[in-house]
PDB file of C-alpha atoms in Angstrom:
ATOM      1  CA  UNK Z   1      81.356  82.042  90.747  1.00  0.00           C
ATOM      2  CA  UNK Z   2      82.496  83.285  94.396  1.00  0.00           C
ATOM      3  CA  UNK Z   3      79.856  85.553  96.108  1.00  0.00           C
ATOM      4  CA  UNK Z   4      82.034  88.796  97.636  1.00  0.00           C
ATOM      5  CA  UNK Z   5      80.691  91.628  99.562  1.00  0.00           C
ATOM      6  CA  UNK Z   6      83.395  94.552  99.780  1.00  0.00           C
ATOM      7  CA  UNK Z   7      83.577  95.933 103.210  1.00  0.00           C
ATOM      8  CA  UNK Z   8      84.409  99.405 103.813  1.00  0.00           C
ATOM      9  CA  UNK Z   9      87.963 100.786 103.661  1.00  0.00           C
ATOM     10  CA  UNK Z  10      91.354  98.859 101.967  1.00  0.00           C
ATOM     11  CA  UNK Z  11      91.164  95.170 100.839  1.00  0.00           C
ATOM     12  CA  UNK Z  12      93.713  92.757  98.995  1.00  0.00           C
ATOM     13  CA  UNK Z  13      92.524  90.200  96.711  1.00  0.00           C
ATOM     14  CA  UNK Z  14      94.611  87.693  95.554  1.00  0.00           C
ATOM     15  CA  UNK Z  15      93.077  86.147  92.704  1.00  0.00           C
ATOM     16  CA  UNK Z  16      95.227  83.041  92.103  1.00  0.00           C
ATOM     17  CA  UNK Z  17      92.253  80.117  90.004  1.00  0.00           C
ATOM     18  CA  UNK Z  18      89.455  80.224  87.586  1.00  0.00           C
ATOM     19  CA  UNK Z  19      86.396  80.099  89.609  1.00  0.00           C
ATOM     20  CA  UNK Z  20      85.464  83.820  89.025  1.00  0.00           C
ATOM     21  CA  UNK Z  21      83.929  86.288  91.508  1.00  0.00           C
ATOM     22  CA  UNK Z  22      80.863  88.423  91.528  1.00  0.00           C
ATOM     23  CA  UNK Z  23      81.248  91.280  94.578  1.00  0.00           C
ATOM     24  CA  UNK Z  24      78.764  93.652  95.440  1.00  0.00           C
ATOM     25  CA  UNK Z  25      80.135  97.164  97.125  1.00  0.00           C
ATOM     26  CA  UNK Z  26      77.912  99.155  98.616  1.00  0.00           C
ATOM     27  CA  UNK Z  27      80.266 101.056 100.965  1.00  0.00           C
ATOM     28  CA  UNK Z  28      82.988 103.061  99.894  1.00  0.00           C
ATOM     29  CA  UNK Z  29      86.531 101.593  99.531  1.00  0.00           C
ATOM     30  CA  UNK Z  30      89.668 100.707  97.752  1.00  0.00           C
ATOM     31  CA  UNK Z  31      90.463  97.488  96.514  1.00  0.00           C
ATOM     32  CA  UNK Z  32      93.932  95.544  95.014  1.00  0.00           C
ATOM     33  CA  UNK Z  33      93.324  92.551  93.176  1.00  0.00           C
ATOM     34  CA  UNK Z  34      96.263  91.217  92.217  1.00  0.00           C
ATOM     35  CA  UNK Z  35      97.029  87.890  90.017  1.00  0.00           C
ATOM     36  CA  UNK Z  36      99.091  85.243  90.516  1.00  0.00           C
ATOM     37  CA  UNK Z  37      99.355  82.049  89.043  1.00  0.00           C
ATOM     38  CA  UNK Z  38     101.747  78.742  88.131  1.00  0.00           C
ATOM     39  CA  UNK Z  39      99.596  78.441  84.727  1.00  0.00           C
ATOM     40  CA  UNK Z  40      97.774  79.989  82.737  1.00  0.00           C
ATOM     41  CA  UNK Z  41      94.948  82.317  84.186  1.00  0.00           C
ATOM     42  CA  UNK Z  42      90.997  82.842  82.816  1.00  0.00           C
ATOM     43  CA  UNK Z  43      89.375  85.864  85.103  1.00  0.00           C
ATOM     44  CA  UNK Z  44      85.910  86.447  84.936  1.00  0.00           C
ATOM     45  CA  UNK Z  45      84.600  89.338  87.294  1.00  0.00           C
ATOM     46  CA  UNK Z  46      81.211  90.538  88.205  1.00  0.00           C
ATOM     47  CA  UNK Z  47      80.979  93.524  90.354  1.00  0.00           C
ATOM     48  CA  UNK Z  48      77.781  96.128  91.255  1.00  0.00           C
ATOM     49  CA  UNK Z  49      78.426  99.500  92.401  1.00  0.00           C
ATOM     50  CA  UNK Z  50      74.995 100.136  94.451  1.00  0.00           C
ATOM     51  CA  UNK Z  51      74.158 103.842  94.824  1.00  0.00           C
ATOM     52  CA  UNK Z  52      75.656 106.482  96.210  1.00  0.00           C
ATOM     53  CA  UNK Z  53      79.090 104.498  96.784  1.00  0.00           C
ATOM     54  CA  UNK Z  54      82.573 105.297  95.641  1.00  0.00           C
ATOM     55  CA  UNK Z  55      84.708 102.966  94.519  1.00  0.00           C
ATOM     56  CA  UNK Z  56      88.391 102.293  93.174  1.00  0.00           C
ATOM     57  CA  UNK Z  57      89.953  98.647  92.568  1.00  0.00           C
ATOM     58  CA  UNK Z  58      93.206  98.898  90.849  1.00  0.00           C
ATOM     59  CA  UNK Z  59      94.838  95.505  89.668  1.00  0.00           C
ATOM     60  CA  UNK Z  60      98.069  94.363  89.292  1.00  0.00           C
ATOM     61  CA  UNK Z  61      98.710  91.736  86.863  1.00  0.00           C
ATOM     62  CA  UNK Z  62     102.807  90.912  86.563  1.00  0.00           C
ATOM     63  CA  UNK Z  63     102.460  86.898  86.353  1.00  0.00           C
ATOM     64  CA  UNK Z  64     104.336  85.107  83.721  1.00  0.00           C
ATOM     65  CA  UNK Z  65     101.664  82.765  82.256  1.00  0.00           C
ATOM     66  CA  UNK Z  66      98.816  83.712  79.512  1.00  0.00           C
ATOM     67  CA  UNK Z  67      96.056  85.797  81.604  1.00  0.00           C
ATOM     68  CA  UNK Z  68      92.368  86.185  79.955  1.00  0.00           C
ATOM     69  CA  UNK Z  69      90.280  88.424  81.986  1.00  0.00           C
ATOM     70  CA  UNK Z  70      86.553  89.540  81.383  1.00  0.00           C
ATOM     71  CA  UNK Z  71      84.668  91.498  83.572  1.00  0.00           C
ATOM     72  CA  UNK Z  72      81.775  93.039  84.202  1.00  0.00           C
ATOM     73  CA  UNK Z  73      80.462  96.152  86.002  1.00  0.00           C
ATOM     74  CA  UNK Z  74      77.023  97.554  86.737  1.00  0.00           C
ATOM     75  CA  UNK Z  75      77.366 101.071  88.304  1.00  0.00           C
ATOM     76  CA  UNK Z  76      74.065 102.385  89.873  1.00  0.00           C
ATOM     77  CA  UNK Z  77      72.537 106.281  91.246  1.00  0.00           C
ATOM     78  CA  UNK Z  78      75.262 108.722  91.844  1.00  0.00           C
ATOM     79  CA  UNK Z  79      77.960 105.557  92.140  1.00  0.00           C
ATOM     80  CA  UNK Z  80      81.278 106.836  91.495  1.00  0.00           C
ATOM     81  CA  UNK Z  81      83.652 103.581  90.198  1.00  0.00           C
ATOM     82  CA  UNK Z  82      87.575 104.088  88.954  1.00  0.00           C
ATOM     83  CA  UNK Z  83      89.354 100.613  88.058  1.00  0.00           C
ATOM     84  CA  UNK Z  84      93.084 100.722  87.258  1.00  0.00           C
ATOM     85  CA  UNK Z  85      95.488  98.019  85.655  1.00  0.00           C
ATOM     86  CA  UNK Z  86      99.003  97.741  85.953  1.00  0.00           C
ATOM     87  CA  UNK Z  87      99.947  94.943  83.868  1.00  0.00           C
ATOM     88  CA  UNK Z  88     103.804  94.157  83.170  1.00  0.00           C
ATOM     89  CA  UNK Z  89     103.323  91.065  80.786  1.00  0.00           C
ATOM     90  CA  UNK Z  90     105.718  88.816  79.429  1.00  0.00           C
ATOM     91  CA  UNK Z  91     102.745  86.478  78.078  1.00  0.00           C
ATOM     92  CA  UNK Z  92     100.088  86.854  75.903  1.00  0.00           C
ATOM     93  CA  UNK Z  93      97.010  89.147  77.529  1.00  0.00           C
ATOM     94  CA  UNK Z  94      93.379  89.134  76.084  1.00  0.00           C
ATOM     95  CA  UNK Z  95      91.235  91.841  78.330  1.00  0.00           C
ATOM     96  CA  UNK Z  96      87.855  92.454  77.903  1.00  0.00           C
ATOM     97  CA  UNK Z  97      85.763  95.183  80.271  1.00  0.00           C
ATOM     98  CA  UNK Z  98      82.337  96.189  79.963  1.00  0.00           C
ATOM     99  CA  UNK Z  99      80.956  98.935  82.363  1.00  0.00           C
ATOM    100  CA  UNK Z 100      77.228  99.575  82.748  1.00  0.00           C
ATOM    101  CA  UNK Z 101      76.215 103.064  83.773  1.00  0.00           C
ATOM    102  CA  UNK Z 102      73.121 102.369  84.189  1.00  0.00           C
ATOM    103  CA  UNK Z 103      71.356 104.888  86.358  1.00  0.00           C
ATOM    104  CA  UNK Z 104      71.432 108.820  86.708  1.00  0.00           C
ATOM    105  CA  UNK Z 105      74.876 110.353  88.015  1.00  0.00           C
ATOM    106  CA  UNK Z 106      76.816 107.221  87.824  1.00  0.00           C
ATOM    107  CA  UNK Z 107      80.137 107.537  86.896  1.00  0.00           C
ATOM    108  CA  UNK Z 108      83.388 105.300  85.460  1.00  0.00           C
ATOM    109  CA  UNK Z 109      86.842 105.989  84.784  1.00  0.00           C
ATOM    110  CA  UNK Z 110      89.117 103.062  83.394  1.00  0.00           C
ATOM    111  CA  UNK Z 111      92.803 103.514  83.440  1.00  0.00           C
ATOM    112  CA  UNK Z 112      95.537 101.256  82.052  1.00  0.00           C
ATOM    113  CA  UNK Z 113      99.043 101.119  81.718  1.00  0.00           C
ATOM    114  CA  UNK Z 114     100.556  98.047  80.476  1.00  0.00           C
ATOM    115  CA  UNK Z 115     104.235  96.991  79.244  1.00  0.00           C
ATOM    116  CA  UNK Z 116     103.948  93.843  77.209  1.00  0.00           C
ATOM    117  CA  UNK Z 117     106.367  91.543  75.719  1.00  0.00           C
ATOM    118  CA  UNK Z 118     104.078  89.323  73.916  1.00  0.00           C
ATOM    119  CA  UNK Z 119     100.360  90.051  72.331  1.00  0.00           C
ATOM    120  CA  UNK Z 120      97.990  91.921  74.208  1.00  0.00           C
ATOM    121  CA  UNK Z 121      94.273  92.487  73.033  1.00  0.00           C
ATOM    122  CA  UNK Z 122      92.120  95.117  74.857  1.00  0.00           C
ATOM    123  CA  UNK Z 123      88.183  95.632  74.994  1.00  0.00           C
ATOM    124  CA  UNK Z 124      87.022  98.464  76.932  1.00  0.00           C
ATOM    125  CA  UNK Z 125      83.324  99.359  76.609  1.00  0.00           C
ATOM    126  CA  UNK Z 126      81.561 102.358  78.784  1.00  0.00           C
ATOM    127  CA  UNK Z 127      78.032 102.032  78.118  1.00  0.00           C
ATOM    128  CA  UNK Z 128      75.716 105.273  78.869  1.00  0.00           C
ATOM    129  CA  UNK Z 129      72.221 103.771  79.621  1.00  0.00           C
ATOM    130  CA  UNK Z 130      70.872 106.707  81.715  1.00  0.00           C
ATOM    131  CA  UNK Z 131      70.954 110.381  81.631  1.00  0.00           C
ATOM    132  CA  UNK Z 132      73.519 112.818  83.269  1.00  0.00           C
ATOM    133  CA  UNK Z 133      76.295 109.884  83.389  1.00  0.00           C
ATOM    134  CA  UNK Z 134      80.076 110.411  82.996  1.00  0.00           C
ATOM    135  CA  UNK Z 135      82.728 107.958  81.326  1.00  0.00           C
ATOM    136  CA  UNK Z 136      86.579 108.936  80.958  1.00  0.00           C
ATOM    137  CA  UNK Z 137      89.348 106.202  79.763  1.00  0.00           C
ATOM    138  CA  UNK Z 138      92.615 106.764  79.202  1.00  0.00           C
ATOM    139  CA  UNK Z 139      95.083 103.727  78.267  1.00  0.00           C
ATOM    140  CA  UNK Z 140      98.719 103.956  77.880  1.00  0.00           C
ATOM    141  CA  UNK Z 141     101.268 100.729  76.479  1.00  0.00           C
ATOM    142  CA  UNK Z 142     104.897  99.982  75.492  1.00  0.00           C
ATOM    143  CA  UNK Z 143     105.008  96.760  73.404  1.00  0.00           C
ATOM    144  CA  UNK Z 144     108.848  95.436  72.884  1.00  0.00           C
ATOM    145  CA  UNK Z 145     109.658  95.561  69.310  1.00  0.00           C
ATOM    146  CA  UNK Z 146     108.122  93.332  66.855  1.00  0.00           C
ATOM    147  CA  UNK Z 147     105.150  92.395  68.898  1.00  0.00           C
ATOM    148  CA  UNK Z 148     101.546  93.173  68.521  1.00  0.00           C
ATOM    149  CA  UNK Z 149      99.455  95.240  70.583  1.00  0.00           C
ATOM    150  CA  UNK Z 150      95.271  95.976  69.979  1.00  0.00           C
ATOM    151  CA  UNK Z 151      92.869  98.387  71.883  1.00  0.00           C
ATOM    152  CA  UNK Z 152      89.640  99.111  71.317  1.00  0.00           C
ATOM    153  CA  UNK Z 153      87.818 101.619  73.378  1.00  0.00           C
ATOM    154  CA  UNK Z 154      84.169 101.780  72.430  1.00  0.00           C
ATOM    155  CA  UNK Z 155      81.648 104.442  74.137  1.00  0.00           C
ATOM    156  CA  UNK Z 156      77.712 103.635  73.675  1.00  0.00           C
ATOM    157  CA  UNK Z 157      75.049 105.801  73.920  1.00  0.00           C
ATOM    158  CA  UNK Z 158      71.434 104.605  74.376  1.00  0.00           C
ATOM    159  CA  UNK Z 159      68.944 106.726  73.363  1.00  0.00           C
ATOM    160  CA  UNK Z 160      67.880 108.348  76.622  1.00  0.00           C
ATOM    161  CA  UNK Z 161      71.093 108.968  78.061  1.00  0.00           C
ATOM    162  CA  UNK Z 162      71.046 112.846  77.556  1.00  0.00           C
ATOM    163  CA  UNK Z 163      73.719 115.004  78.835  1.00  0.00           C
ATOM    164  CA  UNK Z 164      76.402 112.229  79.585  1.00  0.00           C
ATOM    165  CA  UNK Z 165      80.205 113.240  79.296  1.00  0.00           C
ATOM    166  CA  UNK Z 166      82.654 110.803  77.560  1.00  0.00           C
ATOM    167  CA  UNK Z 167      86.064 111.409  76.924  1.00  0.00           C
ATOM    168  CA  UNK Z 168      89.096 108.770  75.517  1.00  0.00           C
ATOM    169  CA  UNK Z 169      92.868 108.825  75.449  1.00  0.00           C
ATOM    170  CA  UNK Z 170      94.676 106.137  73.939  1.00  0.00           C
TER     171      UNK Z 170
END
């Protein structure tokens, strides 16, 4: 796995093998990651949000080849993380995300919006480890007729995590 440290501001990632990336971000900034591949693609992201920093990384997936992602995010103190996905698919797509929230005041918010032609599986998980954290998704996809198209969207609660806000639309 690639070692990445986000600097502050606007960077593009193009994310073109297999080799998988862990970044740490510990200034505030925007990032595109955007696929591309001749074959298909197996993501694997690791990324920690270190406290106090706000952060947005929006990906665009529009290759033509089978893309499995899986990633990973651990969101510390008052860290403020939004990822986005714009995925126009004419493969097969199997996405899993897990965010951590794992200390007081962090916050998430995962947005997708995906056209698909083929079969597209979704795991989002926010998990609430710490009190006084916030988790909003919202999801949107068009499948073309006759294909299939599964989303789950699971919010946990440890026992601990008092007065955390959660809210879903699917």
């Amino acid at each position: 796995m690639k070692e990445l440290t986000i600097e502050r501001g606007f960077q593009h990632l193009i994310y073109d093998s297999s080799d998988g990336y862990h970044f740490t971000i510990d200034n505030d900034c925007s990032l595109v990651i955007e696929y591309v591949n001749d074959a298909p693609l197996q993501v694997e992201i690791q990324a920690t949000i270190k406290a106090d920093v706000k952060a947005t990384i929006l990906y665009l997936n529009h290759t033509e080849h089978k893309v499995d992602t899986k990633e990973t995010y651990h969101v510390k103190k008052d860290a403020s993380l939004t990822v986005a996905y714009s995925e126009l698919m004419l493969q097969p797509l199997s996405h899993h995300t897990s965010v951590l929230l794992e200390e007081s005041g962090a916050k998430a918010s995962v947005h997708s919006a995906t056209v698909a032609k083929d079969r597209v599986s979704y795991d989002v998980k926010i998990q609430h480890l710490a009190p006084y954290t916030q988790g909003i998704m919202e999801n949107y996809g068009i499948v073309m007729k006759g294909d299939f198209w599964y989303f789950v969207a699971t919010g946990k609660f440890v026992k601990g995590a008092y007065q955390r806000k959660s809210h879903q639309t699917t």
